Short mmCIF file of C-alpha atoms in Angstrom, two decimals:
data_model
loop_
_atom_site.label_atom_id
_atom_site.label_comp_id
_atom_site.label_asym_id
_atom_site.label_seq_id
_atom_site.Cartn_x
_atom_site.Cartn_y
_atom_site.Cartn_z
CA UNK K 1 -33.53 -65.51 -27.99
CA UNK K 2 -30.17 -63.43 -27.24
CA UNK K 3 -31.06 -60.18 -26.07
CA UNK K 4 -27.78 -57.57 -25.63
CA UNK K 5 -28.47 -55.58 -22.73
CA UNK K 6 -27.51 -51.09 -22.96
CA UNK K 7 -24.00 -50.76 -22.29
CA UNK K 8 -23.97 -48.23 -19.50
CA UNK K 9 -22.28 -45.41 -20.03
CA UNK K 10 -19.72 -44.15 -17.13
CA UNK K 11 -20.49 -40.89 -15.19
CA UNK K 12 -18.46 -37.96 -16.30
CA UNK K 13 -15.50 -37.35 -14.20
CA UNK K 14 -15.88 -35.21 -11.47
CA UNK K 15 -12.75 -32.71 -10.79
CA UNK K 16 -11.26 -33.59 -7.35
CA UNK K 17 -11.69 -30.23 -5.97
CA UNK K 18 -13.81 -27.77 -7.50
CA UNK K 19 -12.65 -24.21 -6.23
CA UNK K 20 -15.46 -21.45 -6.90
CA UNK K 21 -14.27 -18.82 -8.64
CA UNK K 22 -13.21 -15.85 -6.45
CA UNK K 23 -15.52 -12.59 -6.31
CA UNK K 24 -14.46 -9.24 -7.27
CA UNK K 25 -13.90 -8.17 -3.44
CA UNK K 26 -11.90 -11.58 -3.39
CA UNK K 27 -10.16 -10.92 -6.27
CA UNK K 28 -9.00 -7.23 -4.77
CA UNK K 29 -7.91 -8.33 -1.57
CA UNK K 30 -6.00 -11.30 -2.99
CA UNK K 31 -3.92 -8.82 -5.19
CA UNK K 32 -3.83 -6.29 -2.70
CA UNK K 33 -2.01 -8.80 -0.64
CA UNK K 34 -0.16 -9.83 -3.60
CA UNK K 35 1.25 -6.32 -3.69
CA UNK K 36 1.92 -6.06 0.25
CA UNK K 37 3.95 -9.04 -0.06
CA UNK K 38 5.88 -7.70 -3.56
CA UNK K 39 6.42 -4.28 -1.61
CA UNK K 40 7.83 -5.49 1.20
CA UNK K 41 10.64 -7.91 -0.50
CA UNK K 42 11.60 -4.74 -2.46
CA UNK K 43 11.96 -3.06 0.39
CA UNK K 44 14.58 -5.60 2.13
CA UNK K 45 16.16 -6.41 -0.70
CA UNK K 46 17.20 -2.31 -1.91
CA UNK K 47 17.56 -1.87 1.81
CA UNK K 48 21.56 -1.41 2.06
CA UNK K 49 20.89 1.45 -0.98
CA UNK K 50 18.51 3.71 0.69
CA UNK K 51 18.98 3.39 4.65
CA UNK K 52 22.01 4.09 4.72
CA UNK K 53 22.43 7.90 6.17
CA UNK K 54 25.07 9.02 4.21
CA UNK K 55 22.27 9.16 1.46
CA UNK K 56 20.69 12.56 0.65
CA UNK K 57 16.68 12.65 1.50
CA UNK K 58 16.43 13.34 -2.26
CA UNK K 59 18.26 10.77 -3.56
CA UNK K 60 16.88 8.17 -1.26
CA UNK K 61 13.55 8.91 -2.36
CA UNK K 62 13.83 9.05 -5.80
CA UNK K 63 15.77 5.60 -5.40
CA UNK K 64 12.72 4.10 -3.77
CA UNK K 65 10.06 5.69 -6.04
CA UNK K 66 11.69 4.18 -8.99
CA UNK K 67 11.36 0.76 -7.24
CA UNK K 68 8.12 1.10 -6.38
CA UNK K 69 7.10 1.07 -9.96
CA UNK K 70 7.34 -2.82 -9.99
CA UNK K 71 4.52 -3.25 -7.29
CA UNK K 72 2.34 -0.30 -6.98
CA UNK K 73 2.21 0.37 -10.89
CA UNK K 74 -0.02 -2.84 -12.11
CA UNK K 75 -2.13 -2.77 -9.05
CA UNK K 76 -2.77 1.11 -9.71
CA UNK K 77 -3.46 0.69 -13.48
CA UNK K 78 -6.36 -2.02 -12.47
CA UNK K 79 -7.57 -0.31 -9.24
CA UNK K 80 -6.74 2.78 -8.89
CA UNK K 81 -5.23 5.34 -5.96
CA UNK K 82 -6.56 4.28 -2.85
CA UNK K 83 -5.14 0.69 -3.56
CA UNK K 84 -1.86 1.47 -4.68
CA UNK K 85 -1.15 3.56 -1.49
CA UNK K 86 -2.66 1.34 0.75
CA UNK K 87 -0.13 -1.50 -0.81
CA UNK K 88 2.69 1.45 -0.47
CA UNK K 89 1.40 2.22 3.40
CA UNK K 90 1.36 -1.33 4.30
CA UNK K 91 4.62 -2.31 3.58
CA UNK K 92 7.00 0.53 4.69
CA UNK K 93 9.83 0.23 6.97
CA UNK K 94 9.96 2.50 9.76
CA UNK K 95 12.66 1.42 12.24
CA UNK K 96 11.23 4.65 14.49
CA UNK K 97 8.31 3.70 15.22
CA UNK K 98 4.72 2.91 13.35
CA UNK K 99 2.72 4.77 11.73
CA UNK K 100 4.22 7.86 12.19
CA UNK K 101 3.85 7.79 16.28
CA UNK K 102 6.33 9.05 17.01
CA UNK K 103 4.80 12.42 16.38
CA UNK K 104 1.50 12.16 17.83
CA UNK K 105 0.37 8.42 19.08
CA UNK K 106 -2.33 7.17 17.95
CA UNK K 107 -3.01 10.20 15.55
CA UNK K 108 -1.63 9.18 12.39
CA UNK K 109 -1.75 6.43 9.69
CA UNK K 110 -3.11 3.13 10.27
CA UNK K 111 -5.05 3.57 13.59
CA UNK K 112 -6.41 6.95 12.89
CA UNK K 113 -7.40 6.82 8.90
CA UNK K 114 -6.40 3.34 7.66
CA UNK K 115 -8.54 1.33 9.66
CA UNK K 116 -9.68 3.44 12.37
CA UNK K 117 -11.58 0.36 14.27
CA UNK K 118 -8.35 -0.63 15.75
CA UNK K 119 -8.59 2.61 17.92
CA UNK K 120 -12.17 2.72 17.94
CA UNK K 121 -12.81 5.26 15.64
CA UNK K 122 -15.43 3.45 13.83
CA UNK K 123 -17.67 0.23 14.85
CA UNK K 124 -17.20 -3.54 12.74
CA UNK K 125 -18.74 -6.29 13.84
CA UNK K 126 -16.49 -8.64 12.56
CA UNK K 127 -18.95 -10.06 9.84
CA UNK K 128 -18.69 -7.98 6.96
CA UNK K 129 -18.49 -9.54 3.80
CA UNK K 130 -16.01 -8.16 0.72
CA UNK K 131 -18.13 -6.62 -2.23
CA UNK K 132 -17.00 -5.28 -5.40
CA UNK K 133 -16.52 -2.11 -4.31
CA UNK K 134 -13.63 -2.60 -2.08
CA UNK K 135 -10.55 -0.27 -4.39
CA UNK K 136 -13.38 2.42 -4.39
CA UNK K 137 -12.95 2.38 0.18
CA UNK K 138 -15.49 3.65 2.21
CA UNK K 139 -16.34 7.13 3.96
CA UNK K 140 -15.02 8.30 6.84
CA UNK K 141 -14.79 11.32 9.27
CA UNK K 142 -11.34 11.57 10.92
CA UNK K 143 -10.05 14.03 13.21
CA UNK K 144 -6.73 14.66 13.49
CA UNK K 145 -5.66 16.53 16.91
CA UNK K 146 -8.88 18.51 16.57
CA UNK K 147 -8.15 20.39 13.92
CA UNK K 148 -10.12 19.47 11.07
CA UNK K 149 -12.95 16.82 10.37
CA UNK K 150 -13.12 15.49 6.76
CA UNK K 151 -14.62 13.07 4.74
CA UNK K 152 -11.95 10.67 3.64
CA UNK K 153 -12.13 6.87 2.05
CA UNK K 154 -10.50 4.38 4.29
CA UNK K 155 -10.69 0.32 3.64
CA UNK K 156 -13.93 -1.26 4.22
CA UNK K 157 -14.20 -3.24 7.80
CA UNK K 158 -13.56 -6.66 5.77
CA UNK K 159 -10.91 -5.58 4.06
CA UNK K 160 -9.12 -4.50 7.12
CA UNK K 161 -9.98 -7.42 9.04
CA UNK K 162 -8.90 -9.71 5.77
CA UNK K 163 -5.76 -7.78 5.78
CA UNK K 164 -4.50 -8.04 9.26
CA UNK K 165 -5.79 -12.04 9.29
CA UNK K 166 -3.56 -12.67 6.53
CA UNK K 167 -0.43 -9.88 7.25
CA UNK K 168 -1.05 -8.96 10.23
CA UNK K 169 -0.96 -5.15 11.06
CA UNK K 170 1.21 -3.15 9.60
CA UNK K 171 4.28 -2.51 9.02
CA UNK K 172 4.54 -6.06 6.50
CA UNK K 173 8.03 -6.15 7.02
CA UNK K 174 10.41 -8.87 5.59
CA UNK K 175 13.73 -9.35 7.52
CA UNK K 176 16.29 -7.29 5.75
CA UNK K 177 20.38 -7.32 5.55
CA UNK K 178 21.41 -4.25 7.56
CA UNK K 179 19.31 -5.42 10.57
CA UNK K 180 22.42 -6.84 11.83
CA UNK K 181 24.99 -5.00 10.34
CA UNK K 182 27.12 -2.89 12.56
CA UNK K 183 27.26 0.19 10.79
CA UNK K 184 23.59 0.72 10.50
CA UNK K 185 22.80 -0.38 13.74
CA UNK K 186 24.91 2.65 15.12
CA UNK K 187 23.23 4.79 12.37
CA UNK K 188 19.72 3.68 14.09
CA UNK K 189 20.37 4.58 17.05
CA UNK K 190 20.42 8.64 16.20
CA UNK K 191 18.43 8.54 13.14
CA UNK K 192 18.65 6.06 9.64
CA UNK K 193 16.82 6.97 6.52
CA UNK K 194 13.28 5.38 6.24
CA UNK K 195 11.16 4.55 3.96
CA UNK K 196 7.86 6.51 4.48
CA UNK K 197 5.21 7.20 1.90
CA UNK K 198 7.27 10.26 0.33
CA UNK K 199 8.54 7.84 -2.27
CA UNK K 200 4.61 6.62 -3.02
CA UNK K 201 3.83 10.38 -3.37
CA UNK K 202 6.99 10.96 -5.68
CA UNK K 203 5.62 7.88 -7.83
CA UNK K 204 2.59 8.79 -8.05
CA UNK K 205 3.96 12.05 -9.53
CA UNK K 206 5.72 10.09 -11.99
CA UNK K 207 3.14 8.06 -12.97
CA UNK K 208 0.36 10.51 -13.87
CA UNK K 209 3.16 13.37 -15.41
CA UNK K 210 2.59 15.64 -17.39
CA UNK K 211 -1.07 16.02 -16.32
CA UNK K 212 -0.91 17.65 -13.23
CA UNK K 213 1.37 20.06 -15.15
CA UNK K 214 -1.88 21.69 -16.67
CA UNK K 215 -3.83 21.27 -13.83
CA UNK K 216 -2.99 19.84 -10.23
CA UNK K 217 -6.55 20.21 -8.64
CA UNK K 218 -7.90 16.55 -9.28
CA UNK K 219 -4.94 14.76 -8.41
CA UNK K 220 -4.39 17.24 -5.21
CA UNK K 221 -7.81 16.19 -4.07
CA UNK K 222 -7.34 12.00 -4.82
CA UNK K 223 -4.41 12.46 -2.41
CA UNK K 224 -6.36 14.36 0.25
CA UNK K 225 -9.57 11.62 -0.22
CA UNK K 226 -7.22 9.21 0.78
CA UNK K 227 -5.06 10.47 3.21
CA UNK K 228 -3.14 8.06 5.54
CA UNK K 229 -0.33 9.74 7.36
CA UNK K 230 0.57 13.39 7.92
CA UNK K 231 0.88 15.02 4.65
CA UNK K 232 4.21 12.17 3.39
CA UNK K 233 2.18 11.13 0.44
CA UNK K 234 1.04 14.97 -0.71
CA UNK K 235 4.29 16.46 0.17
CA UNK K 236 6.12 13.17 -1.86
CA UNK K 237 3.84 14.19 -4.90
CA UNK K 238 4.02 18.07 -5.27
CA UNK K 239 8.19 17.20 -4.29
CA UNK K 240 8.09 14.80 -7.38
CA UNK K 241 6.04 17.19 -9.29
CA UNK K 242 8.21 19.92 -9.04
CA UNK K 243 11.60 18.11 -10.13
CA UNK K 244 10.05 16.68 -13.02
CA UNK K 245 8.80 20.46 -13.74
CA UNK K 246 12.18 21.27 -13.43
CA UNK K 247 13.92 18.68 -15.40
CA UNK K 248 11.31 18.98 -18.58
CA UNK K 249 11.18 22.74 -18.11
CA UNK K 250 14.06 24.30 -17.24
#
């Protein structure tokens, strides 16, 4: 008797590399890193304009704020103020030292407020994992020259570790066209316009305008909650808001 053997179905093909989907914390860290890299590229590309000492501080800062919209704007819309500030801070270019240590070494910026474990301000084990709340920050009590001790929101140990491993400690700076320009080198020996966090504060003013005209308190509270610098983000926000007020309601 003639019999037919049943045909065996070929196994389903397996993908060559099955990449597990990123969790919310991993996705946020990836987007934040992308924002920092994009902002650093903008800072570098536009250096011939903003680094010119002959430009007024107000025009320089307004120029920088306009260029932040394309990088920190989308991150702010997705994750809020803290994420956008961390991006802007990490990519700032400060020719006279980082971060703001020309005022009081170790008292401002990265080691004091953003990732305080770098100066012993908090304990991290190195085993922390990213979670879905990364964009909110974690509570941290920070003291500045003994003048206050307030609760702020800083990036988590896991997020700080991730950024340092991918970008190094801030600033993440891309080589720019003025570094070897003789004119800018001469200016830097005295003073040169900088890309600091004033620009972010002015950008934030335009991003929420005109809501702060009716009640600025919630926005000022947000800036205070995520403070990183010696007041530059708040200064820029008030500066920008007053400018918009003058333009809109002269």
